[in-house]
């Protein structure tokens, strides 16, 4: 269920940004780097832009990658799409993709359906 919820949340967030979001030119100011339990490093680019109302915004992407291409290096100019009411809800074009959310949704649906099926079969065969 967690996979399914994460995926559906991400897809709904992407749709809300697509329908009501605002585009802005941004610049990558740094990368937040985190290590997982296995020692692998993940880079989360931090984009900075000025919102329509003049607020300075600087937020890290919710997606991390093991490598950073030249288009997302520190100082690179990128396009972001953000929610004007909550600028921390944003996506960096070319970095934040729907593929991850879609993958989680599909895997979550398969795992949930399999679990429910197993439980129903178990209850019917008692």
XYZ file of N, CA and C in Angstrom:
378
model
N 0.820 -1.195 0.000
C 0.000 0.000 0.000
C 0.863 1.257 0.000
N 2.033 1.211 0.655
C 2.884 2.394 0.728
C 3.355 2.794 -0.673
N 3.757 1.791 -1.482
C 4.168 2.086 -2.857
C 3.034 2.757 -3.624
N 1.848 2.206 -3.498
C 0.681 2.734 -4.204
C 0.381 4.167 -3.760
N 0.398 4.413 -2.472
C 0.115 5.760 -1.958
C 1.167 6.764 -2.423
N 2.440 6.375 -2.360
C 3.516 7.270 -2.805
C 3.359 7.600 -4.283
N 3.082 6.591 -5.091
C 2.934 6.804 -6.529
C 1.739 7.666 -6.878
N 0.598 7.389 -6.256
C -0.612 8.177 -6.531
C -0.415 9.620 -6.075
N 0.210 9.813 -4.918
C 0.499 11.165 -4.437
C 1.352 11.923 -5.457
N 2.388 11.286 -5.947
C 3.275 11.924 -6.918
C 2.570 12.263 -8.223
N 1.728 11.350 -8.705
C 0.993 11.608 -9.949
C -0.010 12.736 -9.775
N -0.684 12.774 -8.630
C -1.646 13.860 -8.365
C -0.923 15.199 -8.238
N 0.232 15.172 -7.618
C 1.043 16.391 -7.466
C 1.490 16.902 -8.827
N 1.945 15.983 -9.688
C 2.377 16.367 -11.035
C 1.217 16.940 -11.842
N 0.038 16.347 -11.688
C -1.131 16.854 -12.413
C -1.510 18.247 -11.921
N -1.466 18.446 -10.619
C -1.797 19.765 -10.061
C -0.813 20.821 -10.558
N 0.464 20.466 -10.631
C 1.459 21.407 -11.157
C 1.222 21.691 -12.635
N 0.869 20.647 -13.365
C 0.632 20.805 -14.808
C -0.560 21.731 -15.057
N -1.604 21.607 -14.238
C -2.818 22.396 -14.447
C -2.748 23.794 -13.833
N -2.172 23.916 -12.648
C -2.201 25.208 -11.967
C -0.851 25.799 -11.653
N 0.202 25.155 -12.111
C 1.541 25.634 -11.812
C 1.976 26.788 -12.693
N 3.045 27.425 -12.281
C 3.621 28.562 -12.988
C 5.065 28.227 -13.335
N 5.483 28.565 -14.546
C 6.867 28.354 -14.954
C 7.739 29.507 -14.490
N 8.975 29.186 -14.154
C 9.943 30.212 -13.764
C 11.334 29.754 -14.174
N 12.164 30.721 -14.534
C 13.567 30.420 -14.803
C 14.271 30.328 -13.465
N 15.075 29.286 -13.315
C 15.776 29.051 -12.052
C 17.232 28.737 -12.339
N 17.994 28.676 -11.258
C 19.402 28.324 -11.361
C 19.697 27.285 -10.288
N 20.501 26.302 -10.643
C 20.923 25.297 -9.663
C 22.023 25.935 -8.814
N 21.783 26.051 -7.499
C 22.735 26.735 -6.626
C 23.648 25.774 -5.864
N 23.215 24.543 -5.705
C 24.047 23.519 -5.051
C 23.345 22.177 -5.197
N 24.003 21.135 -4.707
C 23.395 19.809 -4.643
C 23.451 19.345 -3.197
N 22.309 18.951 -2.676
C 22.304 18.289 -1.378
C 22.656 16.831 -1.660
N 23.650 16.321 -0.975
C 24.106 14.955 -1.207
C 23.801 14.110 0.017
N 23.160 12.976 -0.211
C 22.839 12.047 0.872
C 23.370 10.671 0.519
N 23.716 9.916 1.533
C 24.160 8.530 1.354
C 23.092 7.603 1.904
N 22.867 6.485 1.185
C 21.935 5.500 1.715
C 22.699 4.517 2.600
N 22.030 3.497 3.099
C 22.662 2.534 4.002
C 23.800 1.763 3.352
N 23.757 1.619 2.029
C 24.813 0.898 1.314
C 25.985 1.796 0.933
N 25.897 3.078 1.247
C 26.987 4.000 0.938
C 26.856 4.704 -0.406
N 25.798 4.414 -1.148
C 25.596 5.080 -2.441
C 25.224 6.535 -2.198
N 25.752 7.418 -3.048
C 25.479 8.851 -2.935
C 24.376 9.261 -3.901
N 23.478 10.105 -3.416
C 22.400 10.631 -4.245
C 22.442 12.154 -4.196
N 22.380 12.760 -5.367
C 22.443 14.212 -5.507
C 21.042 14.769 -5.733
N 20.665 15.744 -4.922
C 19.375 16.426 -5.025
C 19.668 17.876 -5.399
N 19.417 18.266 -6.651
C 19.725 19.640 -7.026
C 18.815 20.635 -6.298
N 19.399 21.744 -5.896
C 18.657 22.811 -5.231
C 18.501 23.947 -6.233
N 17.238 24.253 -6.565
C 16.940 25.302 -7.540
C 16.531 26.577 -6.808
N 16.975 27.718 -7.346
C 16.613 29.019 -6.786
C 15.947 29.846 -7.879
N 14.827 30.488 -7.519
C 14.106 31.344 -8.461
C 13.315 32.383 -7.684
N 12.784 33.350 -8.395
C 11.932 34.368 -7.791
C 10.495 34.091 -8.212
N 9.615 33.950 -7.219
C 8.202 33.680 -7.492
C 7.536 34.929 -8.058
N 6.329 34.739 -8.583
C 5.584 35.854 -9.167
C 5.361 36.993 -8.186
N 5.184 36.660 -6.907
C 4.931 37.694 -5.906
C 6.210 38.318 -5.353
N 7.358 37.948 -5.922
C 8.629 38.534 -5.521
C 9.396 37.769 -4.462
N 8.813 36.704 -3.941
C 9.503 35.894 -2.933
C 10.690 35.160 -3.540
N 11.771 35.110 -2.805
C 12.922 34.305 -3.214
C 12.667 32.867 -2.789
N 12.794 31.947 -3.721
C 12.548 30.526 -3.452
C 13.823 29.743 -3.692
N 14.095 28.799 -2.803
C 15.262 27.927 -2.951
C 14.925 26.587 -2.303
N 14.725 25.581 -3.139
C 14.288 24.278 -2.641
C 15.029 23.155 -3.355
N 15.197 22.045 -2.639
C 15.816 20.854 -3.215
C 14.757 19.988 -3.879
N 15.132 19.353 -4.969
C 14.240 18.424 -5.651
C 13.930 17.259 -4.723
N 12.768 16.652 -4.916
C 12.429 15.485 -4.093
C 13.039 14.215 -4.657
N 13.630 14.297 -5.857
C 14.269 13.140 -6.471
C 15.779 13.309 -6.478
N 16.472 12.267 -6.071
C 17.922 12.260 -6.112
C 18.405 11.260 -7.144
N 19.564 11.525 -7.696
C 20.182 10.616 -8.668
C 21.634 10.402 -8.282
N 22.164 9.291 -8.752
C 23.549 8.952 -8.460
C 24.544 9.831 -9.193
N 24.174 10.298 -10.367
C 25.062 11.162 -11.148
C 24.296 12.406 -11.584
N 25.047 13.449 -11.852
C 24.445 14.711 -12.274
C 24.980 15.048 -13.658
N 24.067 15.210 -14.620
C 24.474 15.591 -15.968
C 24.856 17.061 -16.023
N 25.484 17.451 -17.115
C 25.965 18.823 -17.240
C 24.833 19.839 -17.226
N 23.623 19.433 -17.619
C 22.500 20.352 -17.621
C 21.989 20.694 -16.232
N 22.473 19.980 -15.208
C 21.996 20.202 -13.842
C 23.141 20.454 -12.870
N 24.295 20.847 -13.408
C 25.438 21.159 -12.547
C 25.172 22.484 -11.825
N 25.965 22.779 -10.813
C 25.817 24.030 -10.084
C 26.044 25.192 -11.054
N 25.132 26.135 -11.046
C 25.201 27.293 -11.941
C 24.370 27.144 -13.198
N 23.883 25.942 -13.477
C 23.085 25.709 -14.691
C 21.726 26.399 -14.571
N 21.261 26.917 -15.682
C 19.935 27.533 -15.734
C 18.926 26.467 -16.152
N 17.856 26.367 -15.385
C 16.820 25.364 -15.628
C 15.452 26.037 -15.558
N 14.438 25.299 -15.962
C 13.065 25.770 -15.861
C 12.379 24.964 -14.770
N 11.665 25.646 -13.883
C 10.892 24.961 -12.856
C 9.419 25.307 -13.042
N 8.583 24.406 -12.599
C 7.138 24.654 -12.569
C 6.740 24.498 -11.108
N 6.133 25.545 -10.537
C 5.842 25.531 -9.107
C 4.416 25.962 -8.834
N 3.951 25.614 -7.642
C 2.619 25.996 -7.172
C 2.737 27.391 -6.558
N 2.017 28.398 -7.087
C 2.152 29.759 -6.557
C 1.751 29.882 -5.081
N 0.839 29.032 -4.592
C 0.429 29.075 -3.187
C 1.450 28.383 -2.282
N 2.177 27.429 -2.809
C 3.171 26.677 -2.027
C 4.378 26.404 -2.929
N 5.288 27.374 -3.057
C 6.412 27.227 -3.988
C 7.325 26.031 -3.704
N 7.247 25.467 -2.489
C 8.062 24.283 -2.204
C 7.565 23.064 -2.967
N 6.370 23.146 -3.540
C 5.867 22.103 -4.444
C 6.246 22.522 -5.855
N 7.296 21.913 -6.359
C 7.806 22.304 -7.666
C 8.436 21.102 -8.355
N 8.712 21.268 -9.617
C 9.399 20.227 -10.388
C 10.418 20.910 -11.291
N 11.588 20.324 -11.377
C 12.620 20.818 -12.284
C 12.437 20.083 -13.602
N 12.191 20.836 -14.665
C 11.991 20.202 -15.978
C 13.242 19.431 -16.374
N 13.028 18.190 -16.787
C 14.130 17.334 -17.209
C 14.745 16.524 -16.086
N 14.513 16.902 -14.845
C 15.059 16.154 -13.708
C 13.953 15.361 -13.024
N 12.901 16.047 -12.639
C 11.770 15.397 -11.981
C 10.865 14.807 -13.052
N 10.786 13.490 -13.074
C 9.982 12.839 -14.103
C 8.813 12.093 -13.478
N 7.793 11.869 -14.281
C 6.630 11.102 -13.828
C 6.938 9.614 -13.780
N 8.005 9.178 -14.416
C 8.302 7.746 -14.518
C 8.415 7.090 -13.139
N 9.046 7.756 -12.192
C 9.213 7.181 -10.849
C 7.857 7.024 -10.173
N 7.027 8.077 -10.254
C 5.698 8.001 -9.646
C 4.850 6.927 -10.319
N 4.946 6.824 -11.621
C 4.195 5.808 -12.358
C 4.662 4.403 -11.971
N 5.968 4.219 -11.847
C 6.516 2.926 -11.447
C 6.004 2.527 -10.055
N 6.044 3.463 -9.111
C 5.550 3.168 -7.771
C 4.061 2.853 -7.785
N 3.289 3.559 -8.602
C 1.858 3.303 -8.683
C 1.589 1.897 -9.218
N 2.264 1.526 -10.290
C 2.058 0.200 -10.885
C 2.501 -0.895 -9.914
N 3.696 -0.760 -9.340
C 4.173 -1.776 -8.387
C 3.254 -1.860 -7.168
N 2.828 -0.705 -6.665
C 1.919 -0.698 -5.522
C 0.596 -1.361 -5.832
N 0.063 -1.111 -7.033
C -1.202 -1.736 -7.434
C -1.044 -3.252 -7.545
N 0.064 -3.695 -8.130
C 0.306 -5.139 -8.275
C 0.458 -5.799 -6.910
N 1.277 -5.198 -6.039
C 1.479 -5.773 -4.700
C 0.181 -5.773 -3.887
N -0.579 -4.693 -3.975
C -1.842 -4.609 -3.238
C -2.841 -5.636 -3.749
N -2.962 -5.749 -5.069
C -3.887 -6.730 -5.655
C -3.469 -8.153 -5.269
N -2.179 -8.433 -5.306
C -1.690 -9.762 -4.922
C -1.984 -10.075 -3.472
N -1.778 -9.109 -2.598
C -2.034 -9.316 -1.176
C -3.520 -9.527 -0.908
N -4.359 -8.701 -1.513
C -5.813 -8.839 -1.328
C -6.287 -10.186 -1.865
N -5.791 -10.590 -3.015
C -6.160 -11.878 -3.601
C -5.756 -13.025 -2.663
N -4.548 -12.971 -2.141
C -4.083 -14.021 -1.229
C -4.948 -14.062 0.029
N -5.314 -12.903 0.554
C -6.155 -12.874 1.747
C -7.552 -13.417 1.476
N -8.127 -13.061 0.337
C -9.470 -13.557 -0.022
C -9.432 -15.068 -0.201
N -8.428 -15.581 -0.904
C -8.302 -17.031 -1.095
C -8.151 -17.717 0.249
N -7.341 -17.147 1.115
C -7.115 -17.743 2.443
C -8.413 -17.761 3.247
N -9.181 -16.670 3.193
C -10.439 -16.625 3.934
C -11.470 -17.595 3.371
N -11.503 -17.767 2.062
C -12.473 -18.662 1.431
C -12.132 -20.137 1.635
N -10.880 -20.443 1.902
C -10.478 -21.833 2.054
C -10.370 -22.256 3.526
N -10.780 -21.425 4.437
C -10.734 -21.801 5.863
C -11.772 -22.833 6.202
